[in-house]
Coordinates of C-alpha atoms in Angstrom, one line a residue:
Chain A
M1 CA 147.0 58.5 74.2
T2 CA 146.4 54.8 73.7
A3 CA 143.2 55.5 71.9
T4 CA 144.6 57.9 69.4
A5 CA 147.7 55.8 68.8
A6 CA 145.8 52.9 67.3
P7 CA 144.6 54.3 64.0
P8 CA 141.6 52.8 62.2
E9 CA 142.4 51.9 58.6
R10 CA 141.0 54.6 56.5
H11 CA 138.2 53.9 54.0
P12 CA 138.5 55.6 50.7
A13 CA 135.2 57.2 51.6
A14 CA 137.0 59.1 54.4
S15 CA 138.2 61.6 51.8
G16 CA 134.8 61.6 50.1
G17 CA 134.4 65.4 50.5
D18 CA 137.3 65.8 48.1
E19 CA 136.3 66.5 44.6
T20 CA 139.3 64.8 43.1
S21 CA 138.5 61.3 44.5
P22 CA 141.3 58.9 44.3
R23 CA 139.0 56.3 42.9
K24 CA 138.8 58.0 39.5
P25 CA 141.9 56.8 37.5
K26 CA 141.5 59.4 34.7
R27 CA 142.3 62.1 37.1
R28 CA 145.9 60.8 37.6
K29 CA 147.5 63.9 36.3
G30 CA 145.3 66.0 38.4
R31 CA 146.1 64.0 41.5
F32 CA 149.8 64.4 40.8
R33 CA 149.5 68.1 40.5
R34 CA 147.3 68.3 43.6
D35 CA 149.8 66.2 45.6
L36 CA 152.9 67.8 44.3
V37 CA 154.1 68.9 47.7
L38 CA 153.4 65.5 49.3
V39 CA 155.2 63.8 46.5
A40 CA 158.2 66.0 47.0
L41 CA 158.1 65.2 50.7
M42 CA 158.4 61.5 49.8
V43 CA 161.5 62.0 47.8
P44 CA 164.2 61.6 50.5
G45 CA 162.7 58.5 52.1
V46 CA 161.9 56.9 48.7
A47 CA 165.4 57.6 47.4
Y48 CA 166.8 56.0 50.5
F49 CA 164.8 52.8 50.0
L50 CA 165.5 52.7 46.3
V51 CA 169.2 53.1 46.7
F52 CA 170.1 51.2 49.9
H53 CA 167.4 48.5 49.9
Y54 CA 166.6 47.9 46.2
G55 CA 170.1 48.8 45.2
A56 CA 171.3 46.1 47.6
L57 CA 168.6 43.7 46.3
F58 CA 170.0 44.3 42.8
G59 CA 173.5 43.8 44.1
N60 CA 172.6 40.2 44.9
A61 CA 173.2 39.6 41.2
I62 CA 176.8 39.1 42.0
A63 CA 175.9 35.8 43.6
F64 CA 175.6 34.7 39.9
Q65 CA 178.8 36.4 38.8
D66 CA 182.4 35.9 39.2
Y67 CA 182.6 39.3 40.8
V68 CA 185.9 41.1 40.6
P69 CA 185.8 44.3 42.7
F70 CA 188.2 46.0 40.3
I71 CA 185.9 45.5 37.3
G72 CA 182.6 46.1 39.2
V73 CA 179.1 44.8 39.1
W74 CA 178.4 45.9 35.6
H75 CA 181.3 44.2 33.9
S76 CA 182.1 41.1 35.9
P77 CA 181.6 37.8 34.0
W78 CA 178.5 35.7 34.7
A79 CA 179.0 32.4 36.5
G80 CA 175.5 30.8 36.6
F81 CA 175.1 28.7 39.7
A82 CA 178.8 28.0 40.1
N83 CA 179.0 30.0 43.4
F84 CA 176.2 28.0 44.9
V85 CA 177.8 24.8 43.9
T86 CA 181.0 25.9 45.6
L87 CA 179.1 27.1 48.6
F88 CA 177.1 24.0 49.1
G89 CA 180.2 21.9 48.8
D90 CA 181.9 23.9 51.5
A91 CA 181.9 22.0 54.9
D92 CA 182.5 25.3 56.7
F93 CA 179.3 26.7 55.3
W94 CA 177.3 23.7 56.6
H95 CA 179.0 23.8 59.9
A96 CA 178.1 27.5 60.3
T97 CA 174.5 26.7 59.2
W98 CA 174.3 23.9 61.8
N99 CA 175.6 26.2 64.6
T100 CA 173.1 28.8 63.5
V101 CA 170.1 26.5 63.5
S102 CA 171.0 24.8 66.8
I103 CA 171.4 28.2 68.5
S104 CA 168.1 29.3 66.9
V105 CA 166.3 26.2 68.3
L106 CA 167.8 26.7 71.7
Q107 CA 166.6 30.4 71.6
L108 CA 163.2 29.2 70.7
V109 CA 163.0 26.8 73.6
F110 CA 164.7 28.9 76.3
Y111 CA 164.4 32.5 75.2
F112 CA 161.1 32.7 73.4
P113 CA 158.9 31.8 76.4
A114 CA 160.9 34.1 78.8
P115 CA 159.2 37.4 78.0
L116 CA 155.8 35.7 78.2
A117 CA 156.6 34.3 81.6
L118 CA 157.8 37.7 82.9
A119 CA 154.8 39.5 81.4
L120 CA 152.5 37.1 83.2
L121 CA 154.3 37.7 86.4
L122 CA 154.2 41.5 85.9
H123 CA 150.6 41.4 84.9
S124 CA 149.7 39.5 88.1
L125 CA 151.1 42.3 90.3
V126 CA 148.5 44.2 92.3
G127 CA 150.7 47.3 93.0
D128 CA 151.1 49.6 90.1
K129 CA 154.3 51.2 91.6
V130 CA 156.2 48.0 91.9
R131 CA 155.3 47.0 88.4
K132 CA 156.4 50.3 86.9
F133 CA 159.7 50.1 88.8
V134 CA 160.4 46.6 87.6
Q135 CA 159.5 47.5 84.1
S136 CA 161.8 50.4 83.9
V137 CA 164.7 48.2 85.2
V138 CA 164.1 45.3 82.8
Y139 CA 163.6 47.4 79.7
L140 CA 167.0 49.0 80.2
P141 CA 169.3 46.3 78.8
H142 CA 167.5 46.5 75.4
F143 CA 169.1 49.9 74.9
I144 CA 172.6 48.8 75.8
S145 CA 174.8 48.0 72.8
W146 CA 176.1 44.4 72.3
V147 CA 179.7 45.6 72.7
I148 CA 178.8 46.7 76.3
V149 CA 176.7 43.6 77.0
V150 CA 179.6 41.4 76.1
A151 CA 181.9 43.5 78.3
L152 CA 179.5 43.2 81.2
F153 CA 179.3 39.4 80.8
Q154 CA 183.1 39.2 80.7
Q155 CA 183.4 41.3 83.8
V156 CA 181.0 39.2 85.7
L157 CA 181.6 35.7 84.3
G158 CA 185.1 35.9 82.9
D159 CA 188.1 34.0 84.3
V160 CA 189.2 37.2 86.1
G161 CA 185.6 38.3 86.7
V162 CA 183.4 38.7 89.8
L163 CA 182.0 35.2 89.9
N164 CA 185.3 33.4 89.7
G165 CA 186.9 35.9 92.1
V166 CA 184.2 35.1 94.7
L167 CA 184.5 31.4 94.0
G168 CA 188.3 31.6 94.3
D169 CA 188.1 33.6 97.5
A170 CA 185.8 31.0 99.0
G171 CA 188.3 28.3 98.1
L172 CA 186.0 26.7 95.5
H173 CA 186.6 25.6 92.0
T174 CA 186.5 28.3 89.4
V175 CA 184.3 27.9 86.4
D176 CA 185.4 28.3 82.8
I177 CA 182.6 30.2 80.9
I178 CA 183.9 32.9 78.7
G179 CA 186.1 31.5 76.0
N180 CA 185.0 27.9 76.6
P181 CA 183.6 26.5 73.4
D182 CA 181.4 24.0 75.4
A183 CA 179.8 26.8 77.3
Y184 CA 179.3 29.1 74.3
K185 CA 175.7 28.2 73.4
P186 CA 174.4 28.5 77.0
L187 CA 176.3 31.8 77.2
V188 CA 174.8 33.4 74.1
I189 CA 171.4 32.3 75.1
A190 CA 171.9 33.8 78.6
Q191 CA 173.0 37.0 77.0
V192 CA 170.0 37.4 74.8
V193 CA 167.7 36.5 77.7
W194 CA 169.4 39.1 79.9
K195 CA 169.2 41.8 77.2
E196 CA 165.8 41.3 75.5
T197 CA 163.4 39.5 77.9
G198 CA 162.3 42.7 79.6
W199 CA 161.7 44.5 76.3
G200 CA 159.9 41.5 74.9
T201 CA 157.3 41.8 77.6
I202 CA 155.9 45.0 76.1
I203 CA 153.9 43.3 73.4
F204 CA 152.6 40.6 75.7
L205 CA 151.6 43.1 78.4
A206 CA 149.7 45.1 75.8
A207 CA 147.9 41.9 74.8
L208 CA 147.2 40.9 78.4
A209 CA 145.7 44.3 79.1
N210 CA 143.1 43.6 76.5
V211 CA 141.9 40.4 78.1
D212 CA 138.4 40.8 79.5
E213 CA 138.4 40.9 83.3
Q214 CA 135.0 39.4 83.4
L215 CA 136.3 36.2 81.9
Y216 CA 138.6 35.9 84.9
E217 CA 135.8 36.6 87.4
A218 CA 133.6 34.1 85.7
A219 CA 136.3 31.5 85.8
S220 CA 137.1 32.2 89.4
I221 CA 133.4 31.8 90.3
D222 CA 133.4 28.5 88.5
G223 CA 136.3 27.5 90.9
A224 CA 139.2 27.7 88.4
G225 CA 142.5 28.0 90.1
W226 CA 145.5 30.1 88.8
W227 CA 146.7 27.4 86.4
R228 CA 143.3 26.8 84.9
R229 CA 142.7 30.5 84.5
L230 CA 146.1 30.8 82.7
W231 CA 145.4 27.8 80.5
H232 CA 141.7 28.5 79.6
V233 CA 141.5 32.3 79.7
T234 CA 144.8 34.0 79.4
L235 CA 146.7 31.9 76.9
P236 CA 143.8 31.6 74.4
A237 CA 143.3 35.4 74.6
I238 CA 146.9 36.2 73.7
R239 CA 147.4 33.3 71.3
P240 CA 147.3 35.5 68.1
V241 CA 150.3 37.5 69.5
I242 CA 152.2 34.4 70.4
V243 CA 151.6 33.0 66.9
L244 CA 152.6 36.2 65.2
L245 CA 155.9 36.4 67.1
L246 CA 156.6 32.7 66.5
I247 CA 156.1 33.1 62.8
L248 CA 158.5 36.1 62.7
R249 CA 161.0 34.2 64.8
L250 CA 160.9 31.2 62.4
G251 CA 161.5 33.6 59.5
D252 CA 164.7 34.6 61.3
I253 CA 165.8 31.0 62.0
L254 CA 169.1 31.7 60.1
T255 CA 169.5 35.2 61.5
L256 CA 170.7 35.4 65.0
G257 CA 171.8 39.0 65.0
F258 CA 175.3 39.6 63.7
E259 CA 176.8 41.7 66.4
Q260 CA 176.6 39.4 69.3
F261 CA 178.2 36.5 67.4
F262 CA 180.8 38.6 65.6
L263 CA 182.0 40.0 68.9
Q264 CA 182.6 36.6 70.5
R265 CA 183.5 34.4 67.6
D266 CA 187.2 34.8 68.2
T267 CA 187.0 34.0 71.9
V268 CA 185.9 30.4 71.2
G269 CA 187.1 29.9 67.6
P270 CA 185.1 29.1 64.4
D271 CA 184.3 25.6 65.4
A272 CA 181.9 26.6 68.1
G273 CA 181.5 30.3 67.3
E274 CA 180.9 30.4 63.5
V275 CA 177.3 31.3 62.6
L276 CA 176.0 32.1 59.1
D277 CA 176.3 35.9 59.5
T278 CA 179.9 35.7 60.7
F279 CA 180.7 33.2 57.9
I280 CA 179.3 35.6 55.4
Y281 CA 181.4 38.4 56.8
I282 CA 184.6 36.5 56.9
T283 CA 184.1 34.9 53.5
G284 CA 183.1 38.2 51.8
I285 CA 184.6 41.2 53.5
K286 CA 187.7 39.6 55.1
D287 CA 188.7 37.1 52.5
G288 CA 187.3 38.9 49.5
H289 CA 185.1 36.1 48.1
F290 CA 182.3 38.5 47.5
S291 CA 180.3 36.3 45.1
I292 CA 180.3 33.3 47.4
A293 CA 179.4 35.3 50.5
T294 CA 176.5 37.0 48.6
A295 CA 175.3 33.5 47.5
A296 CA 175.3 32.5 51.2
G297 CA 173.4 35.7 52.1
L298 CA 170.9 35.1 49.3
F299 CA 170.4 31.5 50.5
K300 CA 169.8 32.9 54.0
G301 CA 167.2 35.4 52.8
L302 CA 165.3 32.9 50.7
V303 CA 165.2 30.4 53.5
G304 CA 163.8 33.1 55.8
L305 CA 161.1 34.0 53.2
V306 CA 160.1 30.3 52.7
M307 CA 160.0 29.8 56.5
I308 CA 157.7 32.8 56.9
F309 CA 155.3 31.8 54.1
T310 CA 155.2 28.2 55.4
A311 CA 154.7 29.1 59.0
N312 CA 152.0 31.6 58.0
K313 CA 150.2 29.0 55.9
I314 CA 150.3 26.5 58.8
A315 CA 148.9 29.2 61.1
H316 CA 146.0 29.8 58.6
R317 CA 145.3 26.1 58.5
L318 CA 145.0 26.1 62.2
G319 CA 142.6 29.0 62.1
E320 CA 145.0 31.7 63.2
Q321 CA 145.4 35.2 61.7
G322 CA 149.1 35.0 61.2
V323 CA 151.3 37.9 59.9
Y324 CA 149.3 38.7 56.8
K325 CA 146.2 37.4 55.1
Chain B
M1 CA 140.6 38.4 91.4
G2 CA 141.0 38.6 95.1
R3 CA 144.2 39.1 97.1
P4 CA 146.8 36.4 96.5
K5 CA 148.0 34.3 99.4
P6 CA 151.0 35.5 101.4
I7 CA 153.2 32.7 100.2
T8 CA 152.5 33.6 96.5
R9 CA 153.2 37.2 97.2
A10 CA 156.5 36.3 98.9
A11 CA 157.5 34.1 96.0
K12 CA 156.7 36.9 93.5
A13 CA 158.6 39.4 95.5
L14 CA 161.6 37.1 95.6
A15 CA 161.5 36.4 91.9
L16 CA 161.2 40.1 91.0
S17 CA 164.0 41.1 93.4
L18 CA 166.2 38.5 91.8
I19 CA 165.4 39.7 88.3
V20 CA 166.1 43.3 89.2
L21 CA 169.3 42.3 90.9
L22 CA 170.5 40.2 87.9
V23 CA 169.8 43.2 85.6
L24 CA 171.5 45.8 87.7
F25 CA 174.4 44.0 89.2
P26 CA 176.7 44.0 86.1
F27 CA 176.2 47.8 85.8
W28 CA 177.0 48.2 89.4
T29 CA 180.3 46.2 89.4
I30 CA 181.4 48.1 86.2
L31 CA 180.8 51.4 87.9
A32 CA 182.4 50.3 91.1
T33 CA 185.5 49.1 89.3
S34 CA 185.8 52.3 87.4
I35 CA 185.8 54.5 90.4
T36 CA 188.1 52.5 92.7
A37 CA 191.7 53.4 93.3
P38 CA 193.9 51.5 90.8
E39 CA 196.0 49.7 93.5
E40 CA 192.8 48.3 95.0
V41 CA 191.5 47.1 91.6
V42 CA 194.8 45.4 90.9
A43 CA 195.0 43.9 94.4
N44 CA 191.5 42.5 94.0
G45 CA 192.2 40.8 90.7
G46 CA 190.5 43.2 88.3
W47 CA 187.0 43.6 89.7
V48 CA 185.4 45.4 92.6
V49 CA 181.9 45.1 94.0
W50 CA 182.2 47.3 97.1
P51 CA 184.9 50.0 96.7
Q52 CA 187.0 50.9 99.7
S53 CA 189.1 53.7 98.2
F54 CA 187.9 56.0 95.5
S55 CA 189.7 57.5 92.5
F56 CA 188.7 59.1 89.3
R57 CA 192.1 58.4 87.7
A58 CA 190.5 56.1 85.1
Y59 CA 188.2 59.0 83.9
T60 CA 190.9 61.7 83.9
D61 CA 193.1 59.3 82.0
I62 CA 190.7 58.7 79.2
F63 CA 189.8 62.3 78.9
E64 CA 193.4 63.5 78.7
G65 CA 192.9 63.5 75.0
G66 CA 193.8 60.6 72.8
V67 CA 191.8 57.9 71.1
I68 CA 188.8 57.6 73.5
T69 CA 188.1 61.3 73.6
H70 CA 188.1 61.4 69.8
A71 CA 185.9 58.4 69.5
L72 CA 183.4 59.8 72.0
T73 CA 183.3 63.0 70.0
V74 CA 182.7 61.1 66.8
S75 CA 179.9 59.1 68.4
L76 CA 178.2 62.2 69.6
G77 CA 178.4 63.9 66.2
I78 CA 177.1 60.9 64.4
T79 CA 174.3 60.5 66.9
I80 CA 173.1 64.2 66.7
L81 CA 173.4 64.6 62.9
G82 CA 172.2 61.1 62.2
T83 CA 169.1 61.5 64.4
A84 CA 168.2 64.8 62.8
T85 CA 168.5 63.5 59.3
S86 CA 166.7 60.3 60.0
L87 CA 163.8 62.1 61.7
F88 CA 163.5 64.5 58.7
A89 CA 163.3 61.6 56.2
T90 CA 161.0 59.6 58.4
I91 CA 158.6 62.4 59.2
T92 CA 158.3 63.6 55.6
L93 CA 157.7 60.1 54.1
A94 CA 155.4 59.0 57.0
Y95 CA 153.3 62.2 56.6
A96 CA 152.9 61.8 52.8
L97 CA 152.0 58.1 53.2
A98 CA 149.5 58.9 56.0
R99 CA 147.4 61.1 53.7
P100 CA 144.6 59.1 52.1
G101 CA 144.7 58.7 48.3
V102 CA 148.0 60.5 47.9
F103 CA 149.5 60.1 44.4
G104 CA 151.8 57.1 44.4
G105 CA 151.1 56.3 48.0
K106 CA 150.1 52.7 47.5
P107 CA 153.1 51.5 45.5
V108 CA 155.5 53.4 47.7
L109 CA 153.9 51.8 50.8
I110 CA 154.2 48.3 49.3
M111 CA 157.7 49.0 48.2
V112 CA 158.6 50.0 51.8
L113 CA 156.8 47.1 53.5
F114 CA 158.4 44.6 51.2
T115 CA 161.8 45.4 52.7
F116 CA 160.5 44.0 56.0
L117 CA 160.4 40.6 54.3
F118 CA 163.7 40.8 52.5
P119 CA 166.1 43.1 54.4
P120 CA 169.3 44.1 52.6
A121 CA 172.1 41.6 53.0
M122 CA 175.6 42.4 54.3
I123 CA 177.7 42.1 51.1
P124 CA 175.3 43.8 48.7
S125 CA 174.9 46.7 51.1
Y126 CA 178.7 47.0 51.4
L127 CA 178.9 47.1 47.6
V128 CA 176.2 49.9 47.4
V129 CA 178.2 52.0 49.9
K130 CA 181.4 51.3 47.9
E131 CA 179.9 52.1 44.5
L132 CA 178.6 55.4 45.9
G133 CA 182.1 56.3 47.0
L134 CA 181.0 56.5 50.6
L135 CA 183.8 54.3 52.0
D136 CA 185.9 56.2 54.6
S137 CA 183.3 58.9 55.0
Y138 CA 181.0 59.7 57.9
P139 CA 177.8 59.7 55.7
A140 CA 178.5 56.0 55.3
L141 CA 177.5 55.7 59.0
V142 CA 174.1 57.5 58.5
L143 CA 172.8 57.1 55.0
P144 CA 172.6 53.2 54.8
V145 CA 170.4 53.2 58.0
L146 CA 168.6 56.5 57.3
V147 CA 165.0 55.2 57.6
N148 CA 163.9 52.4 59.8
V149 CA 160.8 50.6 58.5
F150 CA 159.4 50.0 62.0
N151 CA 159.8 53.6 63.0
L152 CA 158.2 54.7 59.7
V153 CA 155.2 52.5 60.2
I154 CA 154.5 53.6 63.8
M155 CA 155.0 57.3 62.8
R156 CA 152.6 56.9 59.9
G157 CA 150.0 55.2 62.1
F158 CA 150.2 58.1 64.5
F159 CA 149.8 60.7 61.7
Q160 CA 146.8 58.8 60.4
A161 CA 145.1 59.2 63.7
V162 CA 145.1 63.0 63.4
P163 CA 141.4 63.9 62.8
T164 CA 140.7 64.5 59.1
E165 CA 138.4 67.4 60.0
L166 CA 141.3 69.4 61.4
I167 CA 143.2 68.9 58.1
E168 CA 140.2 69.7 55.9
A169 CA 139.5 72.8 58.0
A170 CA 143.1 74.0 57.6
K171 CA 142.8 73.4 53.9
L172 CA 139.7 75.5 53.7
D173 CA 141.6 78.3 55.4
G174 CA 144.1 78.1 52.6
A175 CA 146.9 76.3 54.4
G176 CA 149.4 74.3 52.3
E177 CA 150.6 70.8 53.0
L178 CA 153.8 72.0 54.6
R179 CA 151.9 74.4 56.9
I180 CA 149.5 71.6 57.9
L181 CA 152.5 69.3 58.7
T182 CA 154.4 71.8 60.8
R183 CA 151.5 73.7 62.4
I184 CA 148.9 70.9 63.0
V185 CA 150.2 67.4 62.6
L186 CA 153.6 67.7 64.2
P187 CA 152.4 69.6 67.3
L188 CA 149.9 66.8 67.9
S189 CA 152.5 64.2 67.4
K190 CA 155.2 65.4 69.8
S191 CA 155.3 62.2 71.8
I192 CA 155.8 59.9 68.8
V193 CA 158.4 62.2 67.3
A194 CA 160.2 62.1 70.7
V195 CA 160.1 58.3 70.9
V196 CA 161.2 57.7 67.3
G197 CA 163.9 60.3 67.7
L198 CA 165.2 58.5 70.8
F199 CA 165.1 55.2 69.0
Y200 CA 167.2 56.6 66.3
A201 CA 169.6 58.3 68.7
V202 CA 170.1 55.0 70.7
S203 CA 170.7 53.0 67.5
Y204 CA 173.2 55.6 66.2
W205 CA 175.0 55.7 69.5
N206 CA 175.2 51.9 69.8
A207 CA 176.1 51.1 66.2
F208 CA 179.5 49.6 65.7
F209 CA 179.5 47.3 62.7
N210 CA 179.0 49.8 59.9
A211 CA 181.9 52.0 61.2
M212 CA 184.1 48.9 61.3
I213 CA 183.6 47.9 57.7
Y214 CA 183.0 51.3 56.1
T215 CA 185.6 53.5 57.8
R216 CA 189.2 53.6 58.8
Q217 CA 190.2 53.0 62.4
D218 CA 191.1 56.6 63.1
M219 CA 187.5 57.5 62.3
W220 CA 185.8 55.0 64.6
P221 CA 183.1 55.9 67.1
V222 CA 183.5 54.7 70.7
Q223 CA 181.5 51.4 70.3
T224 CA 183.7 50.2 67.4
L225 CA 186.8 51.2 69.3
M226 CA 185.6 49.4 72.4
R227 CA 185.4 46.2 70.6
L228 CA 189.2 46.2 70.2
Y229 CA 189.7 46.6 73.9
V230 CA 186.8 44.7 75.3
T231 CA 186.8 41.5 73.3
Q232 CA 190.3 41.5 72.0
G233 CA 192.4 41.8 75.1
A234 CA 194.3 44.6 76.8
S235 CA 195.4 46.8 74.0
L236 CA 193.5 49.7 75.5
T237 CA 195.8 50.0 78.5
E238 CA 198.9 50.0 76.3
N239 CA 197.2 52.5 74.1
A240 CA 195.9 54.7 76.9
A241 CA 199.2 54.5 78.8
S242 CA 201.2 55.5 75.7
E243 CA 198.8 58.3 75.0
T244 CA 198.8 59.6 78.5
G245 CA 202.1 58.5 79.8
V246 CA 200.7 57.1 83.0
A247 CA 200.1 53.6 84.1
N248 CA 196.7 52.8 85.5
S249 CA 194.8 49.7 86.4
P250 CA 193.9 48.2 83.0
Q251 CA 190.6 47.0 84.2
A252 CA 189.6 50.3 85.8
V253 CA 190.3 52.2 82.5
K254 CA 188.4 49.6 80.5
M255 CA 185.4 49.9 82.8
A256 CA 185.5 53.7 82.7
V257 CA 185.3 53.5 78.9
V258 CA 182.3 51.1 79.2
I259 CA 180.7 53.6 81.6
M260 CA 181.3 56.5 79.2
A261 CA 179.8 54.5 76.4
T262 CA 176.7 53.6 78.5
L263 CA 176.2 56.9 80.2
P264 CA 174.3 58.7 77.4
I265 CA 171.9 55.8 77.2
V266 CA 171.2 55.9 80.9
I267 CA 170.7 59.6 80.8
V268 CA 168.1 59.6 78.0
Y269 CA 166.5 56.4 79.2
P270 CA 164.1 58.1 81.7
F271 CA 162.7 60.2 78.9
I272 CA 162.0 57.1 76.7
Q273 CA 160.6 55.4 79.8
R274 CA 158.2 58.3 80.3
F275 CA 156.6 57.8 76.9
F276 CA 156.3 54.0 77.4
A277 CA 154.3 54.8 80.6
K278 CA 151.9 56.8 78.4
G279 CA 151.3 53.8 76.3
V280 CA 152.5 55.4 73.1
L281 CA 154.1 52.3 71.8
S282 CA 151.7 49.6 73.0
G283 CA 149.1 51.4 71.0
A284 CA 151.3 51.7 68.0
I285 CA 152.5 48.1 68.1
K286 CA 149.0 46.8 68.0
S287 CA 148.6 48.2 64.6

């Protein structure tokens, strides 16, 4: 299965037996007629991307308008960069950006290495059965919705939850975790570690499976211990995967995932709980300042693009493959 | 690599047991709380780890009609119809894009992949749904998320791996594209269709945000409704009590709802798990 699942990129020559070769541009019309059924098959999917992705991309135009829902996108007056000026002068916006970036950095430090560590642990197991069992357990939280994850955490860590119940029964001090602004950042990091660490191991385990066993044996014969083998054999072998994930993560530095933060924002208040995505939601959909919220969304998207390009460029400089060439 | 030392093995066993426990414990206490007699839940302060007395009152309460039953039905309907529609659109587009040199294949592929870099933002997506007149309609919960780029790419990769000779041979026998797709390519791709289908099903079942902004409260699926009760206090018990006319332990009812919203995932999970074991995804991710 694995072998068939990794498809080789096809050369144009692969369809060489075909008399209407795709390399001859003057046969365009012929190709269209030949591929009529295939083109028809594309229609639903292409229509979806055009309407809901490119339509939305076009909708970003209202960031430069004084958009009035009643008049619509087509007739609202243009406003130049006025919305961006308002946005960048808004302390709440910068506060939300600061919260987002600091949680992002904390995620990078505490969450990003977690799947790699777990993957190394799983990979080092000798018994296949134990590994399969642990894998099937740790993948599970990935498929649980954020609403439920938040409920689970409240039930275990909340002020009437299991942890505080046990502490109280033992006559100890109870701890204030859920709804405590000071504990919010560690809490959201713990949640994402709980939910996604297991799933995150998949890509590392796939990379680890490709490391040449002979390299380990050679290193062992040379007297390399576990740490040295990890540092000199394992990590260099899976470095491209780590770099790839790191670049993608940097591209998402302003995107933490809306649901988790939306669900818990109100338990700690906007001061600790407001991130960019919730700011955009509140400003746009709740308060009806569509243009300003869209400007914030556009800012977020552009920063993401710039981050990906920059990170990718740095990776190239360092001799890595990166996300694209 | 040689057999690890006993102390290393013990440390690993301990670490793994702890991880498994940390993952499973929250589910366990939720389940335990939901099946404990209401008096015991209340006496214990709203949580139970080891039930002494059993009761399914919480479940009979939420299934005696009312908001939760309705929300579960909505969730089920959206999941089934949404998954079918998404699979259709994904398979057709992935198949066309998997054929070498297809008319328009390259620009369409670039157009699709670009959305990876610049995903649609919240407010413009909302405006598109609004302009199309889809607000307060169930298609608003399916159409905006019809095709997932990641699912499309792994499906296309799988289709490309179908040997060209098979397709050419079928063509020589006079088979049309639709016949090739349904008789040759799809039967060879059962596992990837299953995995992608399950991905779609899980994401439809778990979605709550689109329903919240695109539809009225009386149309909400269970995840959206749960948000009210789970993160916004005890309104569920008032609601459930007024719906059913009986008082129950608020926490037990809440946990029963959480279990009902989790159950379908736990039921389909072994099937997803089976395909991971086959390495379907690890192969696809590499590409």
